[in-house]
Coordinates of N, CA and C in Angstrom, one line a residue:
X232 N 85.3 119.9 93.5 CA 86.5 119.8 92.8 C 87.3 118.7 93.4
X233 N 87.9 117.6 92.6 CA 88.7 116.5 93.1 C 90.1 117.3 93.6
X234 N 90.6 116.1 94.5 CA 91.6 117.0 95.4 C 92.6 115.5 95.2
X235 N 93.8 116.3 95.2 CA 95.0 115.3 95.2 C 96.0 115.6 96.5
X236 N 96.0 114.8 97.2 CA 96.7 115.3 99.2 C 98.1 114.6 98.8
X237 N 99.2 115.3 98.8 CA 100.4 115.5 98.9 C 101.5 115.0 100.4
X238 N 102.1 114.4 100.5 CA 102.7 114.2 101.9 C 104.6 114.2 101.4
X239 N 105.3 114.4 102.0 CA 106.8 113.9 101.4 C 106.9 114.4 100.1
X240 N 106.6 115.2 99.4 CA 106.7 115.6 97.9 C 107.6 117.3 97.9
X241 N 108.0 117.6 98.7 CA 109.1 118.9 98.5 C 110.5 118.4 98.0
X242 N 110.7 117.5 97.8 CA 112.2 116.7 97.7 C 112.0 115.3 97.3
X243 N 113.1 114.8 96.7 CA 113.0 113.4 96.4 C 112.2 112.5 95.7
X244 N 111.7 111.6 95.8 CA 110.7 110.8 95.1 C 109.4 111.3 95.1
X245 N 109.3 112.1 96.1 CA 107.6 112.7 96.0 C 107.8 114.0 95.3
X246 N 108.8 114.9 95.3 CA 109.0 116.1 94.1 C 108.8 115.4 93.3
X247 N 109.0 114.2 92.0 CA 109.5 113.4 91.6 C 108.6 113.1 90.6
X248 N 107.6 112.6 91.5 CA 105.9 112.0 91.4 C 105.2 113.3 91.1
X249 N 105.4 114.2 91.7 CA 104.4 115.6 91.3 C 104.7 116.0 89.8
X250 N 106.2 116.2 89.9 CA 107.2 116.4 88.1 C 106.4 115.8 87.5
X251 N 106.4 114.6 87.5 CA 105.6 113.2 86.6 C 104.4 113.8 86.2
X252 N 103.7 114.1 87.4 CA 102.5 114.1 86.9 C 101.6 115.4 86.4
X253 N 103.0 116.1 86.4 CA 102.7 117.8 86.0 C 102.9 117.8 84.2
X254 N 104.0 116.9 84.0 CA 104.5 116.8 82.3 C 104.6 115.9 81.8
X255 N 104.1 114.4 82.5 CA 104.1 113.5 81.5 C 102.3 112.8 81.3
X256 N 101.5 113.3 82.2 CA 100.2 112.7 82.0 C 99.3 113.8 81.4
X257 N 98.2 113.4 80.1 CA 98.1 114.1 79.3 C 96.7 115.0 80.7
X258 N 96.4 116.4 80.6 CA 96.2 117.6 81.2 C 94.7 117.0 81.9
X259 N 94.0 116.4 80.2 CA 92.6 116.6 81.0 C 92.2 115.5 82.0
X260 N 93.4 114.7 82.2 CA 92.8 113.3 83.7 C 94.4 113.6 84.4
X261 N 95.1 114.4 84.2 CA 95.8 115.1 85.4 C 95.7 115.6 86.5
X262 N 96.0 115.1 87.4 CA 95.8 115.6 88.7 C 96.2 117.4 88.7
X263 N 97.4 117.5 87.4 CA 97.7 118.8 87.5 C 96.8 119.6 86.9
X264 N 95.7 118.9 86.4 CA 94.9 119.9 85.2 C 93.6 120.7 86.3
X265 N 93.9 122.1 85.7 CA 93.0 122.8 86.2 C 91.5 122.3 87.4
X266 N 90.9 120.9 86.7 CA 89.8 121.0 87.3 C 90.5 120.3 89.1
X267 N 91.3 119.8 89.2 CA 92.0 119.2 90.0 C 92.6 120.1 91.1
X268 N 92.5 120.5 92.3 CA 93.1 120.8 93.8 C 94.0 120.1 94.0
X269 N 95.4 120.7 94.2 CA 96.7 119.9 94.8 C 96.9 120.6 96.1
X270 N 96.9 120.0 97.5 CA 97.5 120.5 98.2 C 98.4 119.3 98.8
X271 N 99.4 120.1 99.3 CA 100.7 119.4 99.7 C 100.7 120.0 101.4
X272 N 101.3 118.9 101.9 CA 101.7 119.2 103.4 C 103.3 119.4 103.1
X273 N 103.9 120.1 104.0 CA 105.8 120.1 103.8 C 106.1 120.8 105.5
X274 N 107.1 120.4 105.9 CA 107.8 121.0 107.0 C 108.0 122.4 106.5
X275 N 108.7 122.1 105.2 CA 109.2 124.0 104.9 C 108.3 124.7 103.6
X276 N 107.4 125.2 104.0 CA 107.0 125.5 103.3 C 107.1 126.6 102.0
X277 N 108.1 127.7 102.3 CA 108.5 128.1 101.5 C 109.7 127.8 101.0
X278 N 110.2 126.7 100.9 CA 111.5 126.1 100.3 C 110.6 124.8 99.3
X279 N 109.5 124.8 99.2 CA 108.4 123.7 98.7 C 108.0 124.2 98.0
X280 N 107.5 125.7 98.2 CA 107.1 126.6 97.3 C 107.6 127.0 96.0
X281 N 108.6 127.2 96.7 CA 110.0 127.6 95.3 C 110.4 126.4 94.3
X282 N 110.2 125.3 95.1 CA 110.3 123.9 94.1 C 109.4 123.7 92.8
X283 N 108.2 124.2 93.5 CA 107.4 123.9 92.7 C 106.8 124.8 92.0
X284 N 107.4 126.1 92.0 CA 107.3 126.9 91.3 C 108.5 126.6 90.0
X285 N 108.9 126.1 90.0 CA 110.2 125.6 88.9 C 109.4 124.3 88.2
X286 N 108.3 123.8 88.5 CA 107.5 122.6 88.0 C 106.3 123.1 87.5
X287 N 105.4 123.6 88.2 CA 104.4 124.1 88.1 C 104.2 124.6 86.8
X288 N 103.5 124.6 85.6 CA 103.0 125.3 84.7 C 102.0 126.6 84.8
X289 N 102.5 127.6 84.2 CA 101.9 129.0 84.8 C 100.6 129.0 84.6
X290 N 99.8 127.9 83.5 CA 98.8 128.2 83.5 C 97.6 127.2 84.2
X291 N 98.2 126.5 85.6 CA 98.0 125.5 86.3 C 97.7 126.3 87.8
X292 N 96.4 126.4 88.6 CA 96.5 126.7 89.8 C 97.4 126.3 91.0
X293 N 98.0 127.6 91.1 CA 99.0 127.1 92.1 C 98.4 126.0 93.2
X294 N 99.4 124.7 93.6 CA 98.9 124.2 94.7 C 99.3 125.2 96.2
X295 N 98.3 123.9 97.1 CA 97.8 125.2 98.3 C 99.0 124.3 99.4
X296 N 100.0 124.8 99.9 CA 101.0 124.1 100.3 C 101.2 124.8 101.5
X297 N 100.5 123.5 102.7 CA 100.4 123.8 104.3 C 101.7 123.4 105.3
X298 N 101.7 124.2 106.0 CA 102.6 123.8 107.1 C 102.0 122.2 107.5
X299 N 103.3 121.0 107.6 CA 102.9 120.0 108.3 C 104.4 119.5 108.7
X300 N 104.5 119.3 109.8 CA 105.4 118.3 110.8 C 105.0 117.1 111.5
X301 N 105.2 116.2 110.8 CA 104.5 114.8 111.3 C 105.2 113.9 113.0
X302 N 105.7 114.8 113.2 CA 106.2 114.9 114.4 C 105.5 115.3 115.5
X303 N 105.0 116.6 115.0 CA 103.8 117.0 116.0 C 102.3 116.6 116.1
X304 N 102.2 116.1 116.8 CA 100.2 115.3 116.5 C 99.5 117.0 116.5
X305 N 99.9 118.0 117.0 CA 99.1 119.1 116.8 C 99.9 119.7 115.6
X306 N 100.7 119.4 114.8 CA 100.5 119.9 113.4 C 99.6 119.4 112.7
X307 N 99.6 118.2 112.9 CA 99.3 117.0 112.0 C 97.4 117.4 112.2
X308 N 97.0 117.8 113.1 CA 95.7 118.1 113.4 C 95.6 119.2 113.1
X309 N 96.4 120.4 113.4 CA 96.0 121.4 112.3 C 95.8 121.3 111.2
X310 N 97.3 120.8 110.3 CA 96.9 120.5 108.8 C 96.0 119.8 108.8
X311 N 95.3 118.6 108.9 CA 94.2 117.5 109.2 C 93.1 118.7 108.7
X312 N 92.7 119.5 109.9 CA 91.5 120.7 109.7 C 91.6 121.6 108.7
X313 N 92.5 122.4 108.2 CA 93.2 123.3 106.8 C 92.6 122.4 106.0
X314 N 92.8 120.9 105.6 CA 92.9 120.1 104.7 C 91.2 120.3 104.5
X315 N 90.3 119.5 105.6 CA 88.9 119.3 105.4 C 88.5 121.0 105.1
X316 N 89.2 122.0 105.5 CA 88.7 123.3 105.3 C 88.9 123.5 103.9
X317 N 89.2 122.9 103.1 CA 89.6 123.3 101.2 C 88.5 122.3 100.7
X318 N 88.5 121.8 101.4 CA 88.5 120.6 100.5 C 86.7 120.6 100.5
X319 N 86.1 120.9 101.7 CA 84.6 121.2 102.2 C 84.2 122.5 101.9
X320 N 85.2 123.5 101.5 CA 84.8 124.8 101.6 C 85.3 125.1 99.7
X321 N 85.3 126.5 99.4 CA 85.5 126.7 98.0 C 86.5 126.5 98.1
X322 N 88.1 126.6 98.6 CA 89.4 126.2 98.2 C 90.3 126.8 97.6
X323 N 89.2 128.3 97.5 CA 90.1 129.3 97.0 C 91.1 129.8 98.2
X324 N 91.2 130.2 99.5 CA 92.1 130.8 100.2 C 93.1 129.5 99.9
X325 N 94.8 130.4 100.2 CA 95.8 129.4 100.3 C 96.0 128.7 102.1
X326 N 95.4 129.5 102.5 CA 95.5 128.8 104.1 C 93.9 128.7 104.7
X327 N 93.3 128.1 104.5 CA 92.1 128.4 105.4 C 91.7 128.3 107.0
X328 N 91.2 129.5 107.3 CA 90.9 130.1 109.0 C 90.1 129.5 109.2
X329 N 90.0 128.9 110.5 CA 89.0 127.9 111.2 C 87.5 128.6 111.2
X330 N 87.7 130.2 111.1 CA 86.5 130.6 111.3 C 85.1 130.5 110.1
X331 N 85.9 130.2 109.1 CA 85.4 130.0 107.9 C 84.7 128.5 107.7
X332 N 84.9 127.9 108.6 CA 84.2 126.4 107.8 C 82.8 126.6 107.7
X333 N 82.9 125.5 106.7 CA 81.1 125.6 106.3 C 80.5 124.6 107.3
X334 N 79.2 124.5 107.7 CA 78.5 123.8 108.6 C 77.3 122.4 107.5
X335 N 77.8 123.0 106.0 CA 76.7 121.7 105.3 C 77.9 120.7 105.0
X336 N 77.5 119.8 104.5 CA 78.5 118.6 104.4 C 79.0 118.8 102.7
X337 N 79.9 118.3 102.8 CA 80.8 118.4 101.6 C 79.9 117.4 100.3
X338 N 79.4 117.6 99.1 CA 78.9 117.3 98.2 C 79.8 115.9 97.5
X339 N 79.9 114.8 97.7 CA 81.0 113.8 97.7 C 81.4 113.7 96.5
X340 N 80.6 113.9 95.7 CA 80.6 113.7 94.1 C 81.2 114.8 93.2
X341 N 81.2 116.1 93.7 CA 81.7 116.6 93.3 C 83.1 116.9 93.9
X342 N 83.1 116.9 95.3 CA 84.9 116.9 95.8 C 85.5 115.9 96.2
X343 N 86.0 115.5 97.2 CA 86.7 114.6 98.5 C 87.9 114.7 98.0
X344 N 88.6 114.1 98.3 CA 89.6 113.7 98.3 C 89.6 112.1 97.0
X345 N 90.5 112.8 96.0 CA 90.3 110.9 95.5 C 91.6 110.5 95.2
X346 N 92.9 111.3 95.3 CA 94.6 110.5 95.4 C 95.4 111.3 96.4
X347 N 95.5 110.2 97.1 CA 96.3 110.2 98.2 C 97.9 109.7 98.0
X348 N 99.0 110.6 98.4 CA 100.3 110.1 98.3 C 100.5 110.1 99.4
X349 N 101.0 109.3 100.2 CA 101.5 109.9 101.8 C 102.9 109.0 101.8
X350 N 103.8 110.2 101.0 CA 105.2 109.9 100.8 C 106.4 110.3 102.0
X351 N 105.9 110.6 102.9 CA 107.0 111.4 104.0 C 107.1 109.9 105.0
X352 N 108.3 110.1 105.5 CA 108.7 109.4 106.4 C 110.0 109.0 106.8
X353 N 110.1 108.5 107.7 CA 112.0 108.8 108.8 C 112.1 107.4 109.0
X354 N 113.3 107.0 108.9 CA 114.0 106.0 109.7 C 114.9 106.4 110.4
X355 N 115.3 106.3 111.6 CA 116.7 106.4 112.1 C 117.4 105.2 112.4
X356 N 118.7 104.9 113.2 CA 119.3 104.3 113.1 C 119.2 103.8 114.8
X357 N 119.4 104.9 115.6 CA 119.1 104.9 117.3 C 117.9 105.7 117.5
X358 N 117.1 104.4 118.7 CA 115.5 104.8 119.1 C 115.8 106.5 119.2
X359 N 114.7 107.5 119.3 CA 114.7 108.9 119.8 C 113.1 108.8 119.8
X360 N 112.9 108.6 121.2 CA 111.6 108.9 122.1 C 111.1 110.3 122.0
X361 N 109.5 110.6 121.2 CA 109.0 111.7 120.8 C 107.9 111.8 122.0
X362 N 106.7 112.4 121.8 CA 105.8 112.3 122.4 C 104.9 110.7 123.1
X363 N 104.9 111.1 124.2 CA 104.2 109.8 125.2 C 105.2 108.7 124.8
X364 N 106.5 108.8 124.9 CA 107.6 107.5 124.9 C 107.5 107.0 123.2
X365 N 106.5 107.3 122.4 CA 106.5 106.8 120.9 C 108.3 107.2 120.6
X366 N 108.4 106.2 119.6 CA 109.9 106.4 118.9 C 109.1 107.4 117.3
X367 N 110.7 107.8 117.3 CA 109.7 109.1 116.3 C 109.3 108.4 114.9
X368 N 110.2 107.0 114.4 CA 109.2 106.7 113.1 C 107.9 105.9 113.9
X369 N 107.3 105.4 114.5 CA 105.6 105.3 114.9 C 105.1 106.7 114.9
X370 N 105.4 107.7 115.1 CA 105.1 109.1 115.4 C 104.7 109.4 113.8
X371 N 105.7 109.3 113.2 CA 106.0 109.5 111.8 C 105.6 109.3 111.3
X372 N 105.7 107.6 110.6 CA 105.6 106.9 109.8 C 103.7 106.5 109.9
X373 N 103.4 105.9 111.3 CA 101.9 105.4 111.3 C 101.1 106.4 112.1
X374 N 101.2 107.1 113.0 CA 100.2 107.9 113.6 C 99.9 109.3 112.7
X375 N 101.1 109.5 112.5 CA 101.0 110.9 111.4 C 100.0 110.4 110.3
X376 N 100.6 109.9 109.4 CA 99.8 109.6 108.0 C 98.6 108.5 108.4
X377 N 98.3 107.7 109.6 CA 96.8 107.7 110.1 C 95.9 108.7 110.0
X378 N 96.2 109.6 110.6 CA 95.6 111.3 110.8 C 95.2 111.7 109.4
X379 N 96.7 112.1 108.7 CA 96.2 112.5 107.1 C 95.7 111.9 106.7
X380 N 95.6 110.9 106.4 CA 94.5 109.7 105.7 C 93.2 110.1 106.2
X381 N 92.6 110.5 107.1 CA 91.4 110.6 107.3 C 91.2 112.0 107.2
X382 N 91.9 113.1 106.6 CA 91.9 114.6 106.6 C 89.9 114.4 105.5
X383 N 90.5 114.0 104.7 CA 89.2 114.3 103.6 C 87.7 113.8 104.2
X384 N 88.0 112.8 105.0 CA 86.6 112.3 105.7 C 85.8 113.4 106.9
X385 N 84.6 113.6 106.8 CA 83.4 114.6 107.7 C 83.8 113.9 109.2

């Protein structure tokens, strides 16, 4: 099943882009159309949920919407694993447990990953030093979505 990876879409331009592409592109080459996997990363996950349950058409598989804080390199690596766990596995659970991964490799033609949005990211105005001295937009902006970028790859 093709998978559409979500980043920055609970709010703003990336809510925006999902709206778009839930009601104005016609169903059967929709990302939102049934044969299609959406999962989205969000800080708040159930405040993302409720968004997009006001978007979402009821007869559209709910997307699978993970905890992610691009702040933390061990979010960002959990989501990272959740991600390859849908995406390599059937994709029915809404969270997938580590203990479930499959051990054959993902059929490429029939899944991966094939649209990537990686819409999240911070500017601030004064440095604020995150982990190992990084300022939090390098944290943010390029180590984070380095990580998710390669969520879909074995």
């Amino acid at each position: 099943m093709p998978t559409l990876l979500c980043t920055g879409c609970s709010s703003g331009l990336g809510l925006q882009a999902l709206r778009h592409l839930y009601s104005h592109v016609p169903s059967t080459t929709s990302p939102a159309s049934p044969s299609w996997r959406l999962i989205i990363g969000a800080r708040d996950v159930a405040a993302t949920q409720a968004r997009l349950a006001t978007i979402v058409p009821s007869q559209i598989p709910k997307p699978h919407v993970l905890h992610l804080d691009l702040e933390s390199f061990e979010s960002v690596r959990t989501f990272s694993d959740q991600v390859k766990l849908l995406v390599e596995g059937s994709g029915a659970e809404s969270t997938p447990e580590p203990s479930r991964a499959r051990t054959d490799a993902p059929d490429r033609h029939q899944g991966g990953i094939q649209c990537i949005l990686l819409n999240a990211g911070v500017y601030t105005a004064k440095f604020e030093a995150l982990s190992g001295g990084w300022c939090k937009e390098a944290i943010v902006n390029t180590f984070g979505r380095s990580r998710n970028g390669s969520a879909g790859q074995a």
